[in-house]
Coordinates of C-alpha atoms in Angstrom, one line a residue:
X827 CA -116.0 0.5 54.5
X828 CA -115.9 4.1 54.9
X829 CA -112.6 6.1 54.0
X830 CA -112.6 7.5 57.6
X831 CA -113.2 5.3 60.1
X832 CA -112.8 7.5 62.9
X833 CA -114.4 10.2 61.4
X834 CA -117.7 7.5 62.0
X835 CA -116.4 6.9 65.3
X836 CA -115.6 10.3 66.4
X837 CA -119.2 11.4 65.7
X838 CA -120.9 9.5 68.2
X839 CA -118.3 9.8 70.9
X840 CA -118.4 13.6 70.6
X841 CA -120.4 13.5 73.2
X842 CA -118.9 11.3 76.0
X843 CA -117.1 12.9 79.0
X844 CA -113.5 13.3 79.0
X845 CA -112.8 12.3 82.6
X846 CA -109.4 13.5 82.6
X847 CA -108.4 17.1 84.3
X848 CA -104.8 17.4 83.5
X849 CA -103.4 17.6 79.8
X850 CA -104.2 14.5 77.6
X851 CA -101.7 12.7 76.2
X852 CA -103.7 10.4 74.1
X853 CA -107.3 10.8 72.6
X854 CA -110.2 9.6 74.2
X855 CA -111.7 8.0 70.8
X856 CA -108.5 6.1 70.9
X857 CA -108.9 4.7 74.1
X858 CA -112.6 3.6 73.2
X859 CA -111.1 2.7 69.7
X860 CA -108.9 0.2 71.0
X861 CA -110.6 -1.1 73.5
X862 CA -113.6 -2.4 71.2
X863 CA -111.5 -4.0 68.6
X864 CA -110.0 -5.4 71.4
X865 CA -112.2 -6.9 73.2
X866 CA -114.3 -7.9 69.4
X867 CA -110.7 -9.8 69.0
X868 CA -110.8 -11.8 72.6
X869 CA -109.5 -9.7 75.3
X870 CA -110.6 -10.1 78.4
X871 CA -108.8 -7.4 80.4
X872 CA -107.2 -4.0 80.5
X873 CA -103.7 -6.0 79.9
X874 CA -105.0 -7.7 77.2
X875 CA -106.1 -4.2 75.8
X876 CA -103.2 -2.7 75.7
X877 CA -101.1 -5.8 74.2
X878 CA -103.5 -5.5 71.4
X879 CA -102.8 -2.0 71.1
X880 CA -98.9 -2.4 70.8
X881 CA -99.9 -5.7 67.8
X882 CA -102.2 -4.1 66.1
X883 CA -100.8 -0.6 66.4
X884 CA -99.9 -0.2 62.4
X885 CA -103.1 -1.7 61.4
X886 CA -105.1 1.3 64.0
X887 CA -103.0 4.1 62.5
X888 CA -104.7 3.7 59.4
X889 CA -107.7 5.7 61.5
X890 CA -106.6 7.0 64.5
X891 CA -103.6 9.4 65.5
X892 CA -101.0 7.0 67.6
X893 CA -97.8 9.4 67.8
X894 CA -97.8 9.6 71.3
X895 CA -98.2 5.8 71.1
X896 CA -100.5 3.5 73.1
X897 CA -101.5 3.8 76.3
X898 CA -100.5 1.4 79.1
X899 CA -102.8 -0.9 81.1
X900 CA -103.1 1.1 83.9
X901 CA -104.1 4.5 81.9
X902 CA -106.9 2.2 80.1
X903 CA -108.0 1.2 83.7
X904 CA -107.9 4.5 85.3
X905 CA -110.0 6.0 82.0
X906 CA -112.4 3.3 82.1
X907 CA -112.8 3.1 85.8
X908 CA -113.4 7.3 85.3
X909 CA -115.9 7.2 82.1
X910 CA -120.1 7.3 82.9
X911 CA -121.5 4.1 82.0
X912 CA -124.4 5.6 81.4
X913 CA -122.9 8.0 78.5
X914 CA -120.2 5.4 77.3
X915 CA -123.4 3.1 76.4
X916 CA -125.7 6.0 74.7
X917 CA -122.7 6.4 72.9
X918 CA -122.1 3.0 71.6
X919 CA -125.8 2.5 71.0
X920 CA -126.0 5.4 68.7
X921 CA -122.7 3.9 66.9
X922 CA -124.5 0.4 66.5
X923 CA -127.6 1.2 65.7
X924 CA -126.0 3.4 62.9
X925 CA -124.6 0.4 61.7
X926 CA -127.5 -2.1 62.0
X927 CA -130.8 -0.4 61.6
X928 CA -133.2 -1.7 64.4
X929 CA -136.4 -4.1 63.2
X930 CA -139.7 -1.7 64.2
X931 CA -142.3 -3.5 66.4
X932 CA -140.1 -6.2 67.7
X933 CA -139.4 -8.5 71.2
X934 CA -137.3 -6.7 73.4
X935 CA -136.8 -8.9 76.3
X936 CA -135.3 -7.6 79.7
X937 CA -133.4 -9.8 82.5
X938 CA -130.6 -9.3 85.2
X939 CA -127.7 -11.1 85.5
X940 CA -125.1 -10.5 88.4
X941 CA -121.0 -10.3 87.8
X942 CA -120.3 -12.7 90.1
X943 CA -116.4 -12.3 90.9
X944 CA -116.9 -8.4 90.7
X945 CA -117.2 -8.2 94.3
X946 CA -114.6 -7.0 96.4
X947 CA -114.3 -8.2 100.2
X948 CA -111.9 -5.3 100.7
X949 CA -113.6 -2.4 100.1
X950 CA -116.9 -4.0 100.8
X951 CA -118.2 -3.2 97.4
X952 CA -121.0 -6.2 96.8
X953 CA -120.8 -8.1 93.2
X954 CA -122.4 -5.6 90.7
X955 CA -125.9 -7.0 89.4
X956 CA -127.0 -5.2 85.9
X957 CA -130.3 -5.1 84.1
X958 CA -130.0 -6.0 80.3
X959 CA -132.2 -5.4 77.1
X960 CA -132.0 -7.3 74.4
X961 CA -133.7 -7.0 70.9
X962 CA -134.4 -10.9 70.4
X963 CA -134.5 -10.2 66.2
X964 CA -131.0 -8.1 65.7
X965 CA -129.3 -9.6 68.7
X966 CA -128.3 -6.3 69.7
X967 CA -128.2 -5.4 73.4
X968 CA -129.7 -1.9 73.5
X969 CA -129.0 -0.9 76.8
X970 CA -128.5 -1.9 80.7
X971 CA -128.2 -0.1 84.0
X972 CA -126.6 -1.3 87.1
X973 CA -128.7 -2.3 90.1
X974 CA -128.1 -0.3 93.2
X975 CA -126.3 -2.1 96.1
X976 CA -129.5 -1.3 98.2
X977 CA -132.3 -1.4 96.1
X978 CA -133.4 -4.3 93.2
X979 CA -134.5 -4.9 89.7
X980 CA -138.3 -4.0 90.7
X981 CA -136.3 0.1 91.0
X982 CA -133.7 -0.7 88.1
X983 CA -136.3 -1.8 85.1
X984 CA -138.2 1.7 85.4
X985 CA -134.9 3.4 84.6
X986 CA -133.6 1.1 81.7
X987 CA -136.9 1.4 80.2
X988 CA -137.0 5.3 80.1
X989 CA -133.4 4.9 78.7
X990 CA -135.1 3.1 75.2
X991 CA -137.0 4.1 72.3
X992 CA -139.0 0.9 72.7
X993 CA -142.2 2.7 71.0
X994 CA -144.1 0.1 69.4
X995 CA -142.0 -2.8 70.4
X996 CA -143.6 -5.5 72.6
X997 CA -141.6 -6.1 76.3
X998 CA -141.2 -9.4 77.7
X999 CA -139.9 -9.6 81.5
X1000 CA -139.5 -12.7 83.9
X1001 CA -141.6 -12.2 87.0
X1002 CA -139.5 -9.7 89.2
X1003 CA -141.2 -7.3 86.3
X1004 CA -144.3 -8.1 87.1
X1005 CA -145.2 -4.8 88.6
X1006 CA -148.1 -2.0 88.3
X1007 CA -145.4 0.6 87.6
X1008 CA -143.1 -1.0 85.3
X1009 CA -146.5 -1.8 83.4
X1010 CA -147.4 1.7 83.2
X1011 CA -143.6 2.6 82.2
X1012 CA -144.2 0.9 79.6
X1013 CA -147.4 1.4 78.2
X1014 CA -146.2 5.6 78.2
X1015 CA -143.9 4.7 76.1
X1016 CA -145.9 3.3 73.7
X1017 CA -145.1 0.0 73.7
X1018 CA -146.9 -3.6 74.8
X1019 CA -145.6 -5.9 77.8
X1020 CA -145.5 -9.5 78.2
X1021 CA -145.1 -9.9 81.7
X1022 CA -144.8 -13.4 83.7
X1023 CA -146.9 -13.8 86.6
X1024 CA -145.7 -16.0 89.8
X1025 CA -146.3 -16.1 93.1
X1026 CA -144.8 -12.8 93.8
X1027 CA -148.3 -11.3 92.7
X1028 CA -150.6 -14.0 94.5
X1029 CA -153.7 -12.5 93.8
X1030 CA -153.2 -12.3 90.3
X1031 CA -151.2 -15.4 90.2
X1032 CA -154.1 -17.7 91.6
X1033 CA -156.9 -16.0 89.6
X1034 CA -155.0 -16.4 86.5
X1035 CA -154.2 -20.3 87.3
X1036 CA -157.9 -21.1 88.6
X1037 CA -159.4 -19.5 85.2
X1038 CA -157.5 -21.3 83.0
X1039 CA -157.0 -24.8 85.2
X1040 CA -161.2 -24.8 85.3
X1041 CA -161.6 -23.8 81.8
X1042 CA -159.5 -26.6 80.3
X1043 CA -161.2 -29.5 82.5
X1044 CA -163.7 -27.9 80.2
X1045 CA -162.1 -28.1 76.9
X1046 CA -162.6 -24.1 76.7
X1047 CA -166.3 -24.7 76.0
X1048 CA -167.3 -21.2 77.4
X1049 CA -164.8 -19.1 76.7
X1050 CA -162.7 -17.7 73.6
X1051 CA -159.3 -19.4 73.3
X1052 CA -156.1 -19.3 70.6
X1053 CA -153.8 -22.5 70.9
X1054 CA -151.0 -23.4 69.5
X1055 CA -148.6 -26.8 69.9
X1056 CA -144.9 -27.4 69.2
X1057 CA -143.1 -30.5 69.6
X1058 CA -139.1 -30.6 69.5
X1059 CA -136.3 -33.0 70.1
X1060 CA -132.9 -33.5 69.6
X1061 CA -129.4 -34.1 72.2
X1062 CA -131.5 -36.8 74.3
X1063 CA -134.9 -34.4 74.7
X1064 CA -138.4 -34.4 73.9
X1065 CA -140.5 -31.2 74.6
X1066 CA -144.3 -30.8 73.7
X1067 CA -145.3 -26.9 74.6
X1068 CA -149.3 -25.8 74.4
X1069 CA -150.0 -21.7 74.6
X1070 CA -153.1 -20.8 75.6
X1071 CA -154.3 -17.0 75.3
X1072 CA -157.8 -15.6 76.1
X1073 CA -159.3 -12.2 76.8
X1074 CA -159.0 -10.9 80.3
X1075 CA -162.0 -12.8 82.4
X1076 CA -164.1 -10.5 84.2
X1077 CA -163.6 -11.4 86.8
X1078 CA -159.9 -11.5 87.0
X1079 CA -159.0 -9.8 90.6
X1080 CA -157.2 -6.7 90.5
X1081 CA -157.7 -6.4 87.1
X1082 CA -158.4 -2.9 86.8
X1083 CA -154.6 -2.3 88.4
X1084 CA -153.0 -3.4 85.4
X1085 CA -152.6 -0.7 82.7
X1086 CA -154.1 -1.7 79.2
X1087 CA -154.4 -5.3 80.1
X1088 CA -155.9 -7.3 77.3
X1089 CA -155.3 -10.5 77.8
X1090 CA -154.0 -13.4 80.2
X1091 CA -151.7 -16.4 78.2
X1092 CA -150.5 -20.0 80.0
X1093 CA -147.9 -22.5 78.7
X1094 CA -146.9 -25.9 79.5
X1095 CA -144.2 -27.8 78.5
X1096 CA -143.9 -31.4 78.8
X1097 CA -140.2 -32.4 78.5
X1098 CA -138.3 -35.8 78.7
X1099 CA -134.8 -36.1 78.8
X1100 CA -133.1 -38.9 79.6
X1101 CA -136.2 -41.4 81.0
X1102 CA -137.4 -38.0 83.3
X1103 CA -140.1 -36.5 82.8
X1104 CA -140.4 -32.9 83.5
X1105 CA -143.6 -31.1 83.4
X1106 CA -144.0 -27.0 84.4
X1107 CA -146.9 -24.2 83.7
X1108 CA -146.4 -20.8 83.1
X1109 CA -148.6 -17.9 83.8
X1110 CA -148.6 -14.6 81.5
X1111 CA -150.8 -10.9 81.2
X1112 CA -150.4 -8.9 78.2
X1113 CA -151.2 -5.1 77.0
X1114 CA -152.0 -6.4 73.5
X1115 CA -154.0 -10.0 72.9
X1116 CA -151.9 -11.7 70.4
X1117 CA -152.6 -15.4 68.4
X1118 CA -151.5 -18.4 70.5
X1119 CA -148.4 -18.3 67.6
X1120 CA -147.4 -14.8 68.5
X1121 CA -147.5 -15.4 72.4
X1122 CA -145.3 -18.8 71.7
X1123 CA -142.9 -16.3 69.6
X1124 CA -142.7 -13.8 72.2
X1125 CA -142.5 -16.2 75.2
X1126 CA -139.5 -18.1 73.3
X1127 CA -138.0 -14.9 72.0
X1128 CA -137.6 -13.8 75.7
X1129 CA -135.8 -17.0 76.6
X1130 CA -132.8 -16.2 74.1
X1131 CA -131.4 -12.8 76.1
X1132 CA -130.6 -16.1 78.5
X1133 CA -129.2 -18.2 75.4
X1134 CA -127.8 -15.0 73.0
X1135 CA -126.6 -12.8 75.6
X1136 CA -126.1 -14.0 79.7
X1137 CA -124.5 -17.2 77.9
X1138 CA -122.6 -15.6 75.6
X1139 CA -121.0 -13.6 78.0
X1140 CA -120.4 -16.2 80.5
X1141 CA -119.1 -18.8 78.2
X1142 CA -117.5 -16.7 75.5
X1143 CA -116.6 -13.6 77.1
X1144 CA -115.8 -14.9 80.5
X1145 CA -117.5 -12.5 82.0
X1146 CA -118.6 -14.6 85.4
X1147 CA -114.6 -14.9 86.2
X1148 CA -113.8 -11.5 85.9
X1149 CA -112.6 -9.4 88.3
X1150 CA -112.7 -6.1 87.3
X1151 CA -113.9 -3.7 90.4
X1152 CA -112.3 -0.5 90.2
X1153 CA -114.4 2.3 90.1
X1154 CA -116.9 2.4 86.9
X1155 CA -114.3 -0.3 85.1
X1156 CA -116.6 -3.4 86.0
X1157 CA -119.1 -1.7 84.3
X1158 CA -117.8 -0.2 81.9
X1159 CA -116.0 -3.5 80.6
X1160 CA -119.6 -5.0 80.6
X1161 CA -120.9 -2.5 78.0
X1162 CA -117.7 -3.5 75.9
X1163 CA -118.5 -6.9 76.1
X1164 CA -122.1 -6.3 75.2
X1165 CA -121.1 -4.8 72.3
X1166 CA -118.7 -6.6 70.9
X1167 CA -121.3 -9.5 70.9
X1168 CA -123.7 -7.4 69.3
X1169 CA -121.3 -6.4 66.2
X1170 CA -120.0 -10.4 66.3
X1171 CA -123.8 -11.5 66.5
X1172 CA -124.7 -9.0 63.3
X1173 CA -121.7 -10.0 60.9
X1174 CA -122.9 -12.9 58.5
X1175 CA -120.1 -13.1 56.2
X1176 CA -118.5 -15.9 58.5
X1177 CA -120.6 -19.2 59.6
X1178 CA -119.3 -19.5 62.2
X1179 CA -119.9 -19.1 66.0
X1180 CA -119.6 -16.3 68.3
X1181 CA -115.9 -18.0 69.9
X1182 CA -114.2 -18.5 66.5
X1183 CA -115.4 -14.6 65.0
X1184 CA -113.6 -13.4 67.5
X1185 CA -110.1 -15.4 66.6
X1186 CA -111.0 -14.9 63.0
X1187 CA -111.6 -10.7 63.7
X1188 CA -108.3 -11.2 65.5
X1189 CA -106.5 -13.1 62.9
X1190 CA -107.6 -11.1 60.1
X1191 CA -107.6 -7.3 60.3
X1192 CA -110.0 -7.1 56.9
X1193 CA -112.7 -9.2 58.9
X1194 CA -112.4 -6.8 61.6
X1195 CA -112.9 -4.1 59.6
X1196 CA -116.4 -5.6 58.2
X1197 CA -117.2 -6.4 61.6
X1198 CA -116.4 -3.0 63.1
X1199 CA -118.5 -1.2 60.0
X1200 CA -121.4 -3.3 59.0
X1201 CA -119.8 -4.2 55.6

């Protein structure tokens, strides 16, 4: 553990916006201070915050300078609700990724996910509806941006991407991503896509399922093909899965729209669970053509920003039940949760899950030091 904390802290906070005009009665790094090892040790609101503040507030004089004491609930809302979201995030992702050095060339899946009890009938403010991504190998959420009211994902990815250093990583998004644009976002930046194609693009959509429902009445006789099987099973379930990736036909319509596209990839899964049988297919493209084992890794990988992260913070973090809607605070709060989970998701002195690390970090103020500084 460092000698100085804050000193750690300070540096990458230099740069956040002080929303405050008048005199300032209590630091701003204390305010962010607090509410991380906060909401790393279970809260769940701006109360909560501030009753860990008052616990805990020997233990976070060690690092930080509490003579005018802590703040109340209400001056951690107001400074919340007031803070940039888009600053307070740069600023804990530079603090994290200090911490825990992010694997080169890896998934980084992106996905939405709406706070659902964020809305507020009052004011007419609609339930806030945020973009995520998610590095699938760290389990580190490296950034989101919050869908405008009036517009959609389809505007929203564009501007997360530009946000990353995702240079040489490879990008997996659910169909709503499956755009010309966010394509060509991506390959600027130097990285590869693996995009999921439905119906939302029905040109490429049936070209994609006639070439590879025709080749395999044919076994694949006249075309190039990497496969690869799995079988798992386990609580009641069976699931076969066959990926399938080939080199872009030809003939493929609309090809040429699709920047760097290299290659088109299908999966099925044959799953039974409890006597019912459930069997879907999948369509893919993809800037780079990778083995039927890498396409299976990235495909998978992308389902775990669902599993790792969305769940997590529904199940864990309560985040579906909160109601947090003043100003930037919804937001904001979001980012904290994000993070916490990140630093939680990172520590692997405790084997345990997500739930009890944050009782333990809680419990024990040496466990939250290792969790708050990587050791």
């Amino acid at each position: 553990m460092p000698t100085k904390p804050s000193a750690c802290i300070q540096d990458h906070f230099a740069e956040l916006t002080d929303p405050r005009r008048r005199k300032v009665m209590y630091p701003l790094v204390n305010i962010v201070t607090i509410a991380i090892c906060a909401v790393i040790c279970g809260a769940d609101d701006f109360v909560a915050i501030a009753k860990f503040g008052r616990t805990k507030r020997k233990w976070l004089s060690q690092f930080l300078d509490l003579s005018n004491g802590i703040p109340s609930h209400d001056r951690f809302n107001a400074i919340l609700a007031a803070i940039k979201p888009a600053e307070f995030e740069a600023c804990l992702l530079s603090w994290i990724t200090a911490l825990h050095e992010i694997t080169d060339g890896q998934i980084v899946a992106i996905d939405g996910k709406t706070l659902r009890r964020s809305f507020d009938a009052a004011s007419g403010k609609s339930a806030i509806h945020m973009v995520s991504a998610w590095a699938t190998a760290n389990h580190i959420s490296l950034g989101q941006v919050t869908v405008d009211q009036k517009s959609n994902e389809i505007t929203a990815i564009p501007k997360l991407l530009k946000m990353l250093e995702i240079a040489g990583s490879l990008v997996t998004i659910d169909a709503m991503g499956c755009q010309t644009e966010i394509a060509k976002t991506i390959i600027d930046s130097q990285a590869d896509y693996v995009l999921a194609v439905k119906k939302n693009q029905p040109t490429l959509y049936d070209g994609i399922s006639w070439f590879f429902l025709t080749q395999r009445e044919q076994d694949f006789a006249g075309v190039r093909v990497s496969r690869w099987q799995t079988f798992e099973e386990g609580h009641g379930r069976e699931e076969t899965r066959w990926y399938y990736v080939c080199s872009v036909p030809r003939d493929l319509p609309n090809r040429k729209r699709w920047p760097e596209l290299a290659a088109i990839g299908w999966t099925i899964s044959d799953t039974m669970r409890d006597g019912k049988r459930c069997y879907e297919m999948r369509y893919y493209i993809m800037s780079r053509k990778l083995s039927a084992k890498e396409f299976a890794a990235a495909v998978r990988g992308h389902w775990s920003i669902e599993n790792s992260l969305h769940w997590q913070l529904d199940v864990t973090f309560g985040e579906d039940q909160s109601r947090l809607r003043r100003g930037h605070a919804d937001a904001n709060f979001s980012i904290l949760r994000r993070t916490a989970l990140s630093l939680l998701k990172n520590n692997k002195t405790l084997k345990v899950g997500v739930k009890n690390k944050r009782l333990a970090a809680g419990w024990d103020d040496s466990y939250l030091q290792q969790v708050l500084f990587g050791q």
